[in-house]
mmCIF file of C-alpha atoms and ligand atoms in Angstrom:
data_model
loop_
_atom_site.group_PDB
_atom_site.id
_atom_site.type_symbol
_atom_site.label_atom_id
_atom_site.label_comp_id
_atom_site.label_asym_id
_atom_site.label_seq_id
_atom_site.Cartn_x
_atom_site.Cartn_y
_atom_site.Cartn_z
ATOM 1 C CA MET A 1057 -21.572 -39.714 -101.823
ATOM 2 C CA LYS A 1058 -24.552 -39.093 -99.558
ATOM 3 C CA LYS A 1059 -27.325 -41.597 -100.133
ATOM 4 C CA LYS A 1060 -30.539 -39.898 -101.204
ATOM 5 C CA LEU A 1061 -33.402 -40.695 -98.919
ATOM 6 C CA LYS A 1062 -36.525 -42.001 -100.526
ATOM 7 C CA ILE A 1063 -39.944 -42.389 -98.997
ATOM 8 C CA LYS A 1064 -41.279 -45.686 -100.270
ATOM 9 C CA LYS A 1065 -44.860 -46.134 -101.321
ATOM 10 C CA GLU A 1066 -45.494 -48.740 -98.647
ATOM 11 C CA ASN A 1067 -44.717 -46.113 -96.023
ATOM 12 C CA ARG A 1068 -48.015 -44.504 -96.873
ATOM 13 C CA SER A 1069 -49.866 -47.559 -95.647
ATOM 14 C CA TRP A 1070 -50.593 -46.040 -92.241
ATOM 15 C CA LEU A 1071 -52.463 -43.295 -94.012
ATOM 16 C CA ASP A 1072 -54.429 -45.404 -96.464
ATOM 17 C CA ARG A 1073 -55.366 -47.919 -93.823
ATOM 18 C CA LEU A 1074 -56.884 -45.180 -91.738
ATOM 19 C CA LYS A 1075 -58.643 -43.287 -94.481
ATOM 20 C CA ILE A 1076 -62.034 -44.256 -93.185
ATOM 21 C CA ASN A 1077 -63.643 -40.870 -93.367
ATOM 22 C CA LYS A 1078 -64.153 -38.573 -96.351
ATOM 23 C CA ALA A 1079 -60.651 -37.239 -95.705
ATOM 24 C CA PHE A 1080 -57.948 -38.336 -93.326
ATOM 25 C CA LEU A 1081 -58.745 -36.220 -90.301
ATOM 26 C CA ILE A 1082 -56.929 -35.217 -87.137
ATOM 27 C CA ALA A 1083 -59.134 -32.999 -84.974
ATOM 28 C CA GLY A 1084 -59.201 -31.699 -81.446
ATOM 29 C CA PRO A 1085 -58.361 -28.650 -79.378
ATOM 30 C CA CYS A 1086 -55.176 -26.648 -79.718
ATOM 31 C CA SER A 1087 -54.403 -27.497 -76.082
ATOM 32 C CA ALA A 1088 -55.574 -29.914 -73.463
ATOM 33 C CA GLU A 1089 -56.852 -27.580 -70.731
ATOM 34 C CA THR A 1090 -58.735 -29.757 -68.256
ATOM 35 C CA GLU A 1091 -59.717 -33.404 -68.165
ATOM 36 C CA GLU A 1092 -63.369 -32.458 -68.543
ATOM 37 C CA GLN A 1093 -62.603 -30.256 -71.564
ATOM 38 C CA VAL A 1094 -60.675 -32.903 -73.529
ATOM 39 C CA LEU A 1095 -63.158 -35.661 -72.705
ATOM 40 C CA SER A 1096 -66.222 -33.671 -73.693
ATOM 41 C CA THR A 1097 -64.551 -32.448 -76.895
ATOM 42 C CA ALA A 1098 -63.460 -35.984 -77.769
ATOM 43 C CA LYS A 1099 -66.989 -37.265 -77.173
ATOM 44 C CA SER A 1100 -68.398 -34.755 -79.652
ATOM 45 C CA ILE A 1101 -65.663 -35.141 -82.223
ATOM 46 C CA ASN A 1102 -65.842 -38.919 -82.007
ATOM 47 C CA ASN A 1103 -69.190 -38.777 -83.820
ATOM 48 C CA LEU A 1104 -67.303 -37.594 -86.904
ATOM 49 C CA LYS A 1105 -65.062 -40.675 -86.778
ATOM 50 C CA PRO A 1106 -61.783 -38.770 -87.105
ATOM 51 C CA ASN A 1107 -58.619 -40.822 -87.522
ATOM 52 C CA PHE A 1108 -56.959 -39.101 -84.559
ATOM 53 C CA PHE A 1109 -57.901 -36.798 -81.712
ATOM 54 C CA ARG A 1110 -55.324 -34.059 -81.189
ATOM 55 C CA ALA A 1111 -54.505 -32.025 -78.079
ATOM 56 C CA GLY A 1112 -51.315 -30.123 -77.269
ATOM 57 C CA ILE A 1113 -49.865 -31.069 -73.886
ATOM 58 C CA TRP A 1114 -46.639 -29.083 -74.174
ATOM 59 C CA LYS A 1115 -47.200 -25.728 -75.877
ATOM 60 C CA PRO A 1116 -44.224 -23.838 -77.256
ATOM 61 C CA ARG A 1117 -45.243 -20.208 -76.932
ATOM 62 C CA THR A 1118 -43.487 -17.491 -78.869
ATOM 63 C CA ARG A 1119 -43.267 -15.347 -75.727
ATOM 64 C CA PRO A 1120 -43.328 -16.405 -72.089
ATOM 65 C CA GLY A 1121 -46.444 -15.728 -70.080
ATOM 66 C CA GLY A 1122 -48.873 -17.525 -72.384
ATOM 67 C CA PHE A 1123 -50.392 -20.879 -71.504
ATOM 68 C CA GLU A 1124 -47.546 -23.363 -71.864
ATOM 69 C CA GLY A 1125 -49.647 -26.498 -71.685
ATOM 70 C CA VAL A 1126 -50.724 -28.690 -68.783
ATOM 71 C CA GLY A 1127 -47.707 -30.974 -69.264
ATOM 72 C CA GLU A 1128 -47.448 -34.599 -68.273
ATOM 73 C CA ILE A 1129 -50.682 -34.686 -66.242
ATOM 74 C CA GLY A 1130 -52.600 -34.382 -69.510
ATOM 75 C CA LEU A 1131 -51.253 -37.654 -70.930
ATOM 76 C CA PRO A 1132 -53.560 -39.933 -68.859
ATOM 77 C CA TRP A 1133 -56.487 -37.787 -70.061
ATOM 78 C CA LEU A 1134 -55.586 -38.748 -73.624
ATOM 79 C CA GLN A 1135 -55.345 -42.392 -72.563
ATOM 80 C CA LYS A 1136 -58.858 -42.103 -71.166
ATOM 81 C CA ILE A 1137 -60.002 -40.951 -74.598
ATOM 82 C CA GLN A 1138 -58.417 -44.028 -76.167
ATOM 83 C CA LYS A 1139 -60.172 -46.234 -73.639
ATOM 84 C CA ASN A 1140 -63.587 -44.565 -73.526
ATOM 85 C CA PHE A 1141 -64.048 -43.874 -77.225
ATOM 86 C CA GLY A 1142 -61.599 -46.194 -78.984
ATOM 87 C CA LEU A 1143 -60.181 -43.031 -80.527
ATOM 88 C CA LYS A 1144 -56.509 -42.752 -81.405
ATOM 89 C CA VAL A 1145 -54.703 -39.751 -79.937
ATOM 90 C CA ALA A 1146 -52.003 -37.332 -81.061
ATOM 91 C CA THR A 1147 -49.843 -34.731 -79.384
ATOM 92 C CA GLU A 1148 -46.875 -32.461 -80.080
ATOM 93 C CA VAL A 1149 -43.354 -33.276 -78.892
ATOM 94 C CA GLY A 1150 -40.556 -30.732 -78.673
ATOM 95 C CA ASN A 1151 -37.712 -32.697 -77.096
ATOM 96 C CA ALA A 1152 -36.541 -36.215 -76.138
ATOM 97 C CA ASN A 1153 -38.170 -35.964 -72.735
ATOM 98 C CA HIS A 1154 -41.580 -35.319 -74.323
ATOM 99 C CA VAL A 1155 -41.044 -38.294 -76.654
ATOM 100 C CA GLU A 1156 -40.202 -40.591 -73.779
ATOM 101 C CA LYS A 1157 -43.277 -39.520 -71.809
ATOM 102 C CA ALA A 1158 -45.596 -39.708 -74.806
ATOM 103 C CA LEU A 1159 -44.333 -43.203 -75.680
ATOM 104 C CA ASN A 1160 -44.724 -44.335 -72.068
ATOM 105 C CA HIS A 1161 -48.347 -43.236 -72.234
ATOM 106 C CA ASN A 1162 -48.889 -44.986 -75.540
ATOM 107 C CA ILE A 1163 -49.798 -41.876 -77.548
ATOM 108 C CA ASP A 1164 -50.514 -43.096 -81.098
ATOM 109 C CA LEU A 1165 -49.211 -40.203 -83.165
ATOM 110 C CA LEU A 1166 -46.579 -37.595 -82.362
ATOM 111 C CA TRP A 1167 -46.005 -34.429 -84.313
ATOM 112 C CA ILE A 1168 -43.063 -32.086 -84.325
ATOM 113 C CA GLY A 1169 -44.180 -28.452 -84.156
ATOM 114 C CA ALA A 1170 -43.117 -25.597 -86.391
ATOM 115 C CA ARG A 1171 -40.965 -24.005 -83.686
ATOM 116 C CA THR A 1172 -39.091 -27.288 -83.279
ATOM 117 C CA THR A 1173 -38.539 -28.131 -86.958
ATOM 118 C CA VAL A 1174 -36.397 -24.987 -87.220
ATOM 119 C CA ASN A 1175 -33.871 -26.504 -84.821
ATOM 120 C CA PRO A 1176 -31.810 -29.430 -86.164
ATOM 121 C CA PHE A 1177 -30.439 -30.195 -82.659
ATOM 122 C CA ALA A 1178 -33.946 -30.623 -81.283
ATOM 123 C CA VAL A 1179 -35.128 -32.673 -84.261
ATOM 124 C CA GLN A 1180 -32.070 -34.932 -84.015
ATOM 125 C CA GLU A 1181 -32.665 -35.454 -80.303
ATOM 126 C CA ILE A 1182 -36.300 -36.355 -81.018
ATOM 127 C CA ALA A 1183 -35.233 -38.708 -83.823
ATOM 128 C CA GLU A 1184 -32.856 -40.558 -81.464
ATOM 129 C CA ALA A 1185 -35.559 -40.844 -78.800
ATOM 130 C CA LEU A 1186 -37.988 -42.256 -81.353
ATOM 131 C CA LYS A 1187 -35.678 -45.037 -82.566
ATOM 132 C CA GLY A 1188 -37.449 -48.388 -82.686
ATOM 133 C CA THR A 1189 -40.983 -47.018 -82.461
ATOM 134 C CA ASP A 1190 -43.719 -47.833 -84.952
ATOM 135 C CA LYS A 1191 -45.752 -44.773 -83.974
ATOM 136 C CA ILE A 1192 -46.775 -42.280 -86.619
ATOM 137 C CA VAL A 1193 -44.560 -39.180 -86.659
ATOM 138 C CA LEU A 1194 -45.577 -36.040 -88.536
ATOM 139 C CA ILE A 1195 -43.228 -33.148 -89.164
ATOM 140 C CA LYS A 1196 -44.709 -29.672 -89.408
ATOM 141 C CA ASN A 1197 -43.058 -27.157 -91.680
ATOM 142 C CA PRO A 1198 -40.644 -24.773 -89.917
ATOM 143 C CA VAL A 1199 -42.025 -21.326 -89.049
ATOM 144 C CA ASN A 1200 -39.888 -19.685 -91.716
ATOM 145 C CA PRO A 1201 -40.307 -20.427 -95.428
ATOM 146 C CA ASP A 1202 -37.277 -22.696 -95.697
ATOM 147 C CA LEU A 1203 -37.826 -25.920 -97.596
ATOM 148 C CA GLY A 1204 -34.328 -27.170 -96.689
ATOM 149 C CA LEU A 1205 -35.089 -27.132 -92.967
ATOM 150 C CA TRP A 1206 -38.339 -28.997 -93.529
ATOM 151 C CA LEU A 1207 -36.655 -31.621 -95.718
ATOM 152 C CA GLY A 1208 -33.843 -31.870 -93.161
ATOM 153 C CA GLY A 1209 -36.330 -32.543 -90.370
ATOM 154 C CA ILE A 1210 -38.028 -35.271 -92.407
ATOM 155 C CA GLU A 1211 -34.664 -36.820 -93.294
ATOM 156 C CA ARG A 1212 -33.548 -36.894 -89.662
ATOM 157 C CA ILE A 1213 -36.705 -38.735 -88.589
ATOM 158 C CA LYS A 1214 -36.486 -41.065 -91.565
ATOM 159 C CA SER A 1215 -32.817 -41.800 -90.837
ATOM 160 C CA ALA A 1216 -33.769 -42.924 -87.328
ATOM 161 C CA GLY A 1217 -35.650 -45.779 -89.009
ATOM 162 C CA ILE A 1218 -39.138 -44.354 -88.418
ATOM 163 C CA LYS A 1219 -41.378 -45.793 -91.108
ATOM 164 C CA ASN A 1220 -44.730 -44.135 -90.522
ATOM 165 C CA ILE A 1221 -43.958 -40.533 -91.291
ATOM 166 C CA GLY A 1222 -45.741 -37.622 -92.889
ATOM 167 C CA ALA A 1223 -45.632 -33.847 -93.173
ATOM 168 C CA ILE A 1224 -48.005 -31.168 -91.948
ATOM 169 C CA HIS A 1225 -48.278 -27.877 -93.787
ATOM 170 C CA ARG A 1226 -49.161 -25.134 -91.265
ATOM 171 C CA GLY A 1227 -48.010 -22.087 -93.225
ATOM 172 C CA PHE A 1228 -45.033 -19.756 -92.822
ATOM 173 C CA SER A 1229 -44.771 -16.663 -90.709
ATOM 174 C CA SER A 1230 -44.045 -13.334 -92.321
ATOM 175 C CA TYR A 1231 -43.810 -9.814 -91.041
ATOM 176 C CA ASP A 1232 -46.699 -8.569 -93.135
ATOM 177 C CA ALA A 1233 -49.188 -11.405 -92.617
ATOM 178 C CA LEU A 1234 -52.591 -9.835 -93.075
ATOM 179 C CA TYR A 1235 -55.191 -12.274 -94.290
ATOM 180 C CA TYR A 1236 -53.393 -15.402 -93.121
ATOM 181 C CA ARG A 1237 -51.693 -15.790 -89.775
ATOM 182 C CA ASN A 1238 -49.083 -17.891 -91.573
ATOM 183 C CA LYS A 1239 -48.903 -17.567 -95.341
ATOM 184 C CA PRO A 1240 -49.473 -20.864 -97.151
ATOM 185 C CA GLU A 1241 -46.718 -20.390 -99.777
ATOM 186 C CA TRP A 1242 -48.212 -23.323 -101.699
ATOM 187 C CA HIS A 1243 -45.166 -23.539 -103.990
ATOM 188 C CA ILE A 1244 -43.054 -24.787 -101.054
ATOM 189 C CA THR A 1245 -45.260 -27.824 -100.547
ATOM 190 C CA ILE A 1246 -45.295 -28.424 -104.284
ATOM 191 C CA GLU A 1247 -41.481 -28.575 -104.074
ATOM 192 C CA LEU A 1248 -41.726 -30.879 -101.043
ATOM 193 C CA LYS A 1249 -43.959 -33.230 -103.027
ATOM 194 C CA LYS A 1250 -41.384 -33.240 -105.821
ATOM 195 C CA GLU A 1251 -38.695 -34.357 -103.354
ATOM 196 C CA PHE A 1252 -40.886 -36.898 -101.566
ATOM 197 C CA PRO A 1253 -43.770 -37.873 -103.859
ATOM 198 C CA ASN A 1254 -44.979 -40.626 -101.543
ATOM 199 C CA LEU A 1255 -44.811 -38.681 -98.305
ATOM 200 C CA PRO A 1256 -48.307 -38.217 -96.873
ATOM 201 C CA LEU A 1257 -49.085 -34.517 -96.640
ATOM 202 C CA ILE A 1258 -51.653 -33.080 -94.261
ATOM 203 C CA ILE A 1259 -52.882 -29.516 -94.246
ATOM 204 C CA ASP A 1260 -53.379 -27.613 -90.988
ATOM 205 C CA PRO A 1261 -55.711 -24.786 -92.043
ATOM 206 C CA SER A 1262 -56.141 -23.651 -88.419
ATOM 207 C CA HIS A 1263 -52.560 -22.401 -88.085
ATOM 208 C CA ILE A 1264 -52.409 -21.151 -91.669
ATOM 209 C CA CYS A 1265 -55.542 -19.037 -91.263
ATOM 210 C CA GLY A 1266 -55.460 -17.977 -87.627
ATOM 211 C CA ARG A 1267 -59.146 -17.163 -88.145
ATOM 212 C CA ARG A 1268 -62.254 -19.294 -88.247
ATOM 213 C CA ASP A 1269 -63.828 -17.825 -91.367
ATOM 214 C CA ALA A 1270 -61.091 -18.968 -93.758
ATOM 215 C CA ILE A 1271 -60.715 -22.559 -92.575
ATOM 216 C CA PHE A 1272 -63.154 -24.189 -94.960
ATOM 217 C CA GLU A 1273 -61.755 -22.513 -98.047
ATOM 218 C CA THR A 1274 -58.160 -23.306 -97.089
ATOM 219 C CA SER A 1275 -59.000 -26.946 -96.320
ATOM 220 C CA GLN A 1276 -60.643 -27.254 -99.719
ATOM 221 C CA THR A 1277 -57.635 -25.676 -101.460
ATOM 222 C CA GLY A 1278 -55.359 -28.238 -99.789
ATOM 223 C CA LEU A 1279 -57.518 -31.139 -100.893
ATOM 224 C CA ASP A 1280 -57.773 -29.683 -104.407
ATOM 225 C CA LEU A 1281 -53.964 -29.712 -104.438
ATOM 226 C CA ASN A 1282 -54.062 -33.418 -103.640
ATOM 227 C CA TYR A 1283 -53.161 -33.238 -99.957
ATOM 228 C CA ASP A 1284 -53.946 -36.412 -98.074
ATOM 229 C CA GLY A 1285 -55.831 -35.021 -95.114
ATOM 230 C CA LEU A 1286 -56.601 -32.324 -92.608
ATOM 231 C CA MET A 1287 -55.557 -31.362 -89.101
ATOM 232 C CA ILE A 1288 -58.138 -28.993 -87.642
ATOM 233 C CA GLU A 1289 -58.354 -27.404 -84.214
ATOM 234 C CA SER A 1290 -61.732 -27.829 -82.591
ATOM 235 C CA HIS A 1291 -62.882 -26.668 -79.171
ATOM 236 C CA MET A 1292 -66.265 -26.824 -77.418
ATOM 237 C CA LYS A 1293 -66.099 -23.091 -76.659
ATOM 238 C CA PRO A 1294 -63.512 -21.566 -78.990
ATOM 239 C CA ILE A 1295 -63.692 -18.044 -77.590
ATOM 240 C CA GLU A 1296 -62.823 -19.384 -74.145
ATOM 241 C CA ALA A 1297 -59.889 -21.508 -75.384
ATOM 242 C CA TRP A 1298 -56.642 -21.040 -73.482
ATOM 243 C CA SER A 1299 -54.647 -20.900 -76.720
ATOM 244 C CA ASP A 1300 -55.398 -20.088 -80.365
ATOM 245 C CA SER A 1301 -58.967 -19.057 -79.606
ATOM 246 C CA LYS A 1302 -59.476 -17.138 -82.865
ATOM 247 C CA GLN A 1303 -58.863 -20.133 -85.100
ATOM 248 C CA GLN A 1304 -60.708 -22.957 -83.352
ATOM 249 C CA ILE A 1305 -64.116 -24.145 -84.475
ATOM 250 C CA THR A 1306 -66.780 -26.064 -82.570
ATOM 251 C CA PRO A 1307 -67.300 -29.781 -83.275
ATOM 252 C CA LEU A 1308 -70.581 -28.783 -84.922
ATOM 253 C CA GLU A 1309 -68.820 -26.385 -87.276
ATOM 254 C CA LEU A 1310 -66.288 -29.119 -87.958
ATOM 255 C CA ALA A 1311 -69.095 -31.517 -88.851
ATOM 256 C CA ASP A 1312 -70.441 -28.941 -91.257
ATOM 257 C CA LEU A 1313 -67.010 -28.479 -92.834
ATOM 258 C CA ILE A 1314 -66.528 -32.230 -93.320
ATOM 259 C CA ASP A 1315 -69.978 -32.447 -94.803
ATOM 260 C CA LYS A 1316 -69.311 -29.683 -97.331
ATOM 261 C CA ILE A 1317 -65.778 -30.590 -98.261
ATOM 262 C CA VAL A 1318 -65.243 -32.197 -101.656
ATOM 263 C CA ILE A 1319 -62.506 -34.756 -102.096
ATOM 264 C CA PRO A 1320 -61.276 -34.689 -105.665
ATOM 265 C CA GLN A 1321 -60.231 -37.982 -107.207
ATOM 266 C CA ALA A 1322 -56.530 -38.231 -108.084
ATOM 267 C CA THR A 1323 -57.447 -38.582 -111.753
ATOM 268 C CA SER A 1324 -60.276 -39.703 -114.031
ATOM 269 C CA HIS A 1325 -59.977 -42.651 -116.374
ATOM 270 C CA LYS A 1326 -62.823 -41.455 -118.601
ATOM 271 C CA LYS A 1327 -61.524 -41.508 -122.172
ATOM 272 C CA THR A 1328 -63.090 -38.192 -123.231
ATOM 273 C CA PHE A 1329 -61.663 -36.474 -120.162
ATOM 274 C CA GLN A 1330 -58.146 -37.766 -120.870
ATOM 275 C CA LEU A 1331 -58.321 -36.838 -124.574
ATOM 276 C CA LYS A 1332 -59.482 -33.308 -123.889
ATOM 277 C CA LEU A 1333 -56.924 -32.890 -121.119
ATOM 278 C CA ASP A 1334 -54.162 -33.923 -123.512
ATOM 279 C CA VAL A 1335 -55.305 -31.353 -126.066
ATOM 280 C CA TYR A 1336 -55.227 -28.568 -123.481
ATOM 281 C CA ARG A 1337 -51.875 -29.749 -122.149
ATOM 282 C CA ASN A 1338 -50.407 -29.654 -125.647
ATOM 283 C CA GLU A 1339 -51.613 -26.087 -125.996
ATOM 284 C CA LEU A 1340 -50.010 -25.201 -122.682
ATOM 285 C CA ASP A 1341 -46.736 -26.792 -123.781
ATOM 286 C CA ILE A 1342 -46.719 -24.680 -126.945
ATOM 287 C CA LEU A 1343 -47.541 -21.500 -125.010
ATOM 288 C CA ASP A 1344 -44.824 -22.260 -122.467
ATOM 289 C CA SER A 1345 -42.220 -22.645 -125.143
ATOM 290 C CA ASN A 1346 -43.445 -19.402 -126.734
ATOM 291 C CA LEU A 1347 -42.950 -17.746 -123.359
ATOM 292 C CA ILE A 1348 -39.348 -18.973 -123.262
ATOM 293 C CA GLU A 1349 -38.803 -17.693 -126.795
ATOM 294 C CA LEU A 1350 -40.260 -14.285 -125.874
ATOM 295 C CA LEU A 1351 -38.157 -14.054 -122.720
ATOM 296 C CA ASN A 1352 -35.088 -14.909 -124.726
ATOM 297 C CA ASP A 1353 -35.882 -12.169 -127.275
ATOM 298 C CA ARG A 1354 -36.509 -9.723 -124.463
ATOM 299 C CA MET A 1355 -33.205 -10.539 -122.770
ATOM 300 C CA SER A 1356 -31.318 -10.175 -126.098
ATOM 301 C CA ILE A 1357 -32.629 -6.638 -126.390
ATOM 302 C CA SER A 1358 -31.659 -5.964 -122.784
ATOM 303 C CA GLU A 1359 -28.156 -7.048 -123.662
ATOM 304 C CA LEU A 1360 -28.035 -4.587 -126.574
ATOM 305 C CA ILE A 1361 -29.311 -1.796 -124.323
ATOM 306 C CA GLY A 1362 -26.658 -2.755 -121.749
ATOM 307 C CA ASN A 1363 -23.910 -2.369 -124.363
ATOM 308 C CA MET A 1364 -25.254 1.036 -125.409
ATOM 309 C CA LYS A 1365 -25.444 2.293 -121.821
ATOM 310 C CA ARG A 1366 -21.926 1.133 -121.125
ATOM 311 C CA LYS A 1367 -20.551 2.928 -124.181
ATOM 312 C CA GLU A 1368 -22.293 6.146 -123.142
ATOM 313 C CA ASN A 1369 -21.431 5.605 -119.468
ATOM 314 C CA VAL A 1370 -25.131 5.737 -118.538
ATOM 315 C CA ALA A 1371 -26.437 4.121 -115.301
ATOM 316 C CA ILE A 1372 -28.029 0.717 -115.801
ATOM 317 C CA LEU A 1373 -31.008 1.230 -113.501
ATOM 318 C CA GLN A 1374 -33.404 3.866 -114.749
ATOM 319 C CA SER A 1375 -35.885 3.993 -111.866
ATOM 320 C CA ASP A 1376 -38.127 6.564 -113.575
ATOM 321 C CA ARG A 1377 -38.792 4.337 -116.529
ATOM 322 C CA TRP A 1378 -39.395 1.274 -114.341
ATOM 323 C CA GLY A 1379 -41.772 3.352 -112.172
ATOM 324 C CA GLU A 1380 -43.679 4.331 -115.306
ATOM 325 C CA ILE A 1381 -43.977 0.977 -117.047
ATOM 326 C CA LEU A 1382 -44.925 -1.212 -114.123
ATOM 327 C CA PRO A 1383 -48.327 0.464 -113.468
ATOM 328 C CA ILE A 1384 -49.067 0.387 -117.219
ATOM 329 C CA LEU A 1385 -48.394 -3.351 -117.342
ATOM 330 C CA ILE A 1386 -50.434 -4.006 -114.222
ATOM 331 C CA ASN A 1387 -53.316 -1.988 -115.630
ATOM 332 C CA GLU A 1388 -53.173 -3.867 -118.919
ATOM 333 C CA ALA A 1389 -53.096 -7.197 -117.101
ATOM 334 C CA GLU A 1390 -56.022 -6.197 -114.899
ATOM 335 C CA LYS A 1391 -58.123 -5.375 -117.944
ATOM 336 C CA LYS A 1392 -57.566 -8.924 -119.105
ATOM 337 C CA GLY A 1393 -58.627 -10.268 -115.730
ATOM 338 C CA LEU A 1394 -55.150 -11.329 -114.625
ATOM 339 C CA ASN A 1395 -54.158 -11.170 -110.980
ATOM 340 C CA GLN A 1396 -52.257 -7.914 -110.335
ATOM 341 C CA GLU A 1397 -49.961 -9.365 -107.671
ATOM 342 C CA PHE A 1398 -49.006 -12.199 -109.980
ATOM 343 C CA ILE A 1399 -48.125 -9.871 -112.855
ATOM 344 C CA LYS A 1400 -46.222 -7.558 -110.517
ATOM 345 C CA GLU A 1401 -44.125 -10.466 -109.205
ATOM 346 C CA ILE A 1402 -43.358 -11.746 -112.707
ATOM 347 C CA PHE A 1403 -42.277 -8.367 -114.036
ATOM 348 C CA LYS A 1404 -40.230 -7.593 -110.946
ATOM 349 C CA ARG A 1405 -38.360 -10.837 -111.570
ATOM 350 C CA ILE A 1406 -37.938 -10.062 -115.285
ATOM 351 C CA HIS A 1407 -36.642 -6.602 -114.439
ATOM 352 C CA VAL A 1408 -34.050 -7.943 -111.986
ATOM 353 C CA GLU A 1409 -32.847 -10.451 -114.580
ATOM 354 C CA SER A 1410 -32.733 -7.767 -117.238
ATOM 355 C CA ILE A 1411 -30.545 -5.544 -115.034
ATOM 356 C CA LYS A 1412 -28.267 -8.509 -114.383
ATOM 357 C CA ILE A 1413 -27.888 -9.099 -118.115
ATOM 358 C CA GLN A 1414 -27.262 -5.433 -118.823
ATOM 359 C CA ARG A 1415 -24.452 -5.423 -116.275
ATOM 360 C CA LYS A 1416 -22.727 -8.417 -117.837
ATOM 361 C CA LYS A 1417 -19.646 -7.361 -119.752
HETATM 362 C C1 PEP B 2460 -50.307 -26.582 -82.627
HETATM 363 O O1 PEP B 2460 -50.524 -27.487 -83.453
HETATM 364 O O2 PEP B 2460 -51.100 -26.256 -81.737
HETATM 365 C C2 PEP B 2460 -49.083 -25.785 -82.778
HETATM 366 C C3 PEP B 2460 -48.429 -25.267 -81.753
HETATM 367 O O3 PEP B 2460 -48.782 -25.636 -84.043
HETATM 368 P P1 PEP B 2460 -47.523 -24.999 -84.794
HETATM 369 O O4 PEP B 2460 -46.343 -25.799 -84.404
HETATM 370 O O5 PEP B 2460 -47.933 -25.203 -86.213
HETATM 371 O O6 PEP B 2460 -47.459 -23.552 -84.419
HETATM 372 MN MN1 MN B 2461 -52.668 -24.244 -81.905
#
């Protein structure tokens, strides 16, 4: 039987040890562009005492022709940042060659990008190259909403004996992304936390949002969901950035964000708080079991309808009726102040299940 991988609590120590700011913070430009650019950005960001300064050296672009990173020549620039400001540095690696070069230049933290996590060959190659290192390695979610691939990437790095690991949530691409560049799909990270409760989880609001104006709100949502920290892209002149210019913020805007952000405590030990919480939770438990009861009753009726339709040789799916009831339900839900999308999703799911039950012989 395959041994289940566990992330032990002590493997979070790298994170706790470094939690010197309000939140664990990795900040810096999307890409290292010139030596002057990274040094001046680091100087500004250093005032915020981030845990790590980030800069992409190798940039995986979706299509050729974009800026693909300065490559190896940028690594000594990051070393200068370590030396001049005593700031730890982080960069993205996409293959074993990048790992080797980054380790040779003593980069403190390496992350695996979303376009790499999708590829088990690449992740395995990186894992092998990392063997024996005590550097921090963070695994971004894959571009597509596939928890298995993300877990697989984490397991490969863990299996190589890397102790200081964590995950970065950067959102998932979708064909109809409107508000977000990459939809957060928060439920996926909730599932990830279930699998690896002790794995440090960092939110990357820059790549989720793809736009400056949503970064604060998304950072706060992450922290409200008990994420451990933030990775935020910051550039001295965002509109002139060579990559991801729409989502970068200036160090000043970053300072403002850090100032405004609220870090919730994991829990409160106040007696009145706990007592009241328990009362509400009991009510939720009762309502949840009522929901199950109602769904069960609903499905029993679906089964009866299914039998009737079969006897009469009537088609199971009656699109007209479904087309009529859905707007009525959404309207009713809206009047009560419930989110329309949420209700639509739930009833779509109930309808699919109901059809399945009606088809059962
Ligand atoms: C990045 O961090 O600049 C980057 C390329 O991110 P992602 O892998 O999330 O697209
Ligand atoms: Mn970027």
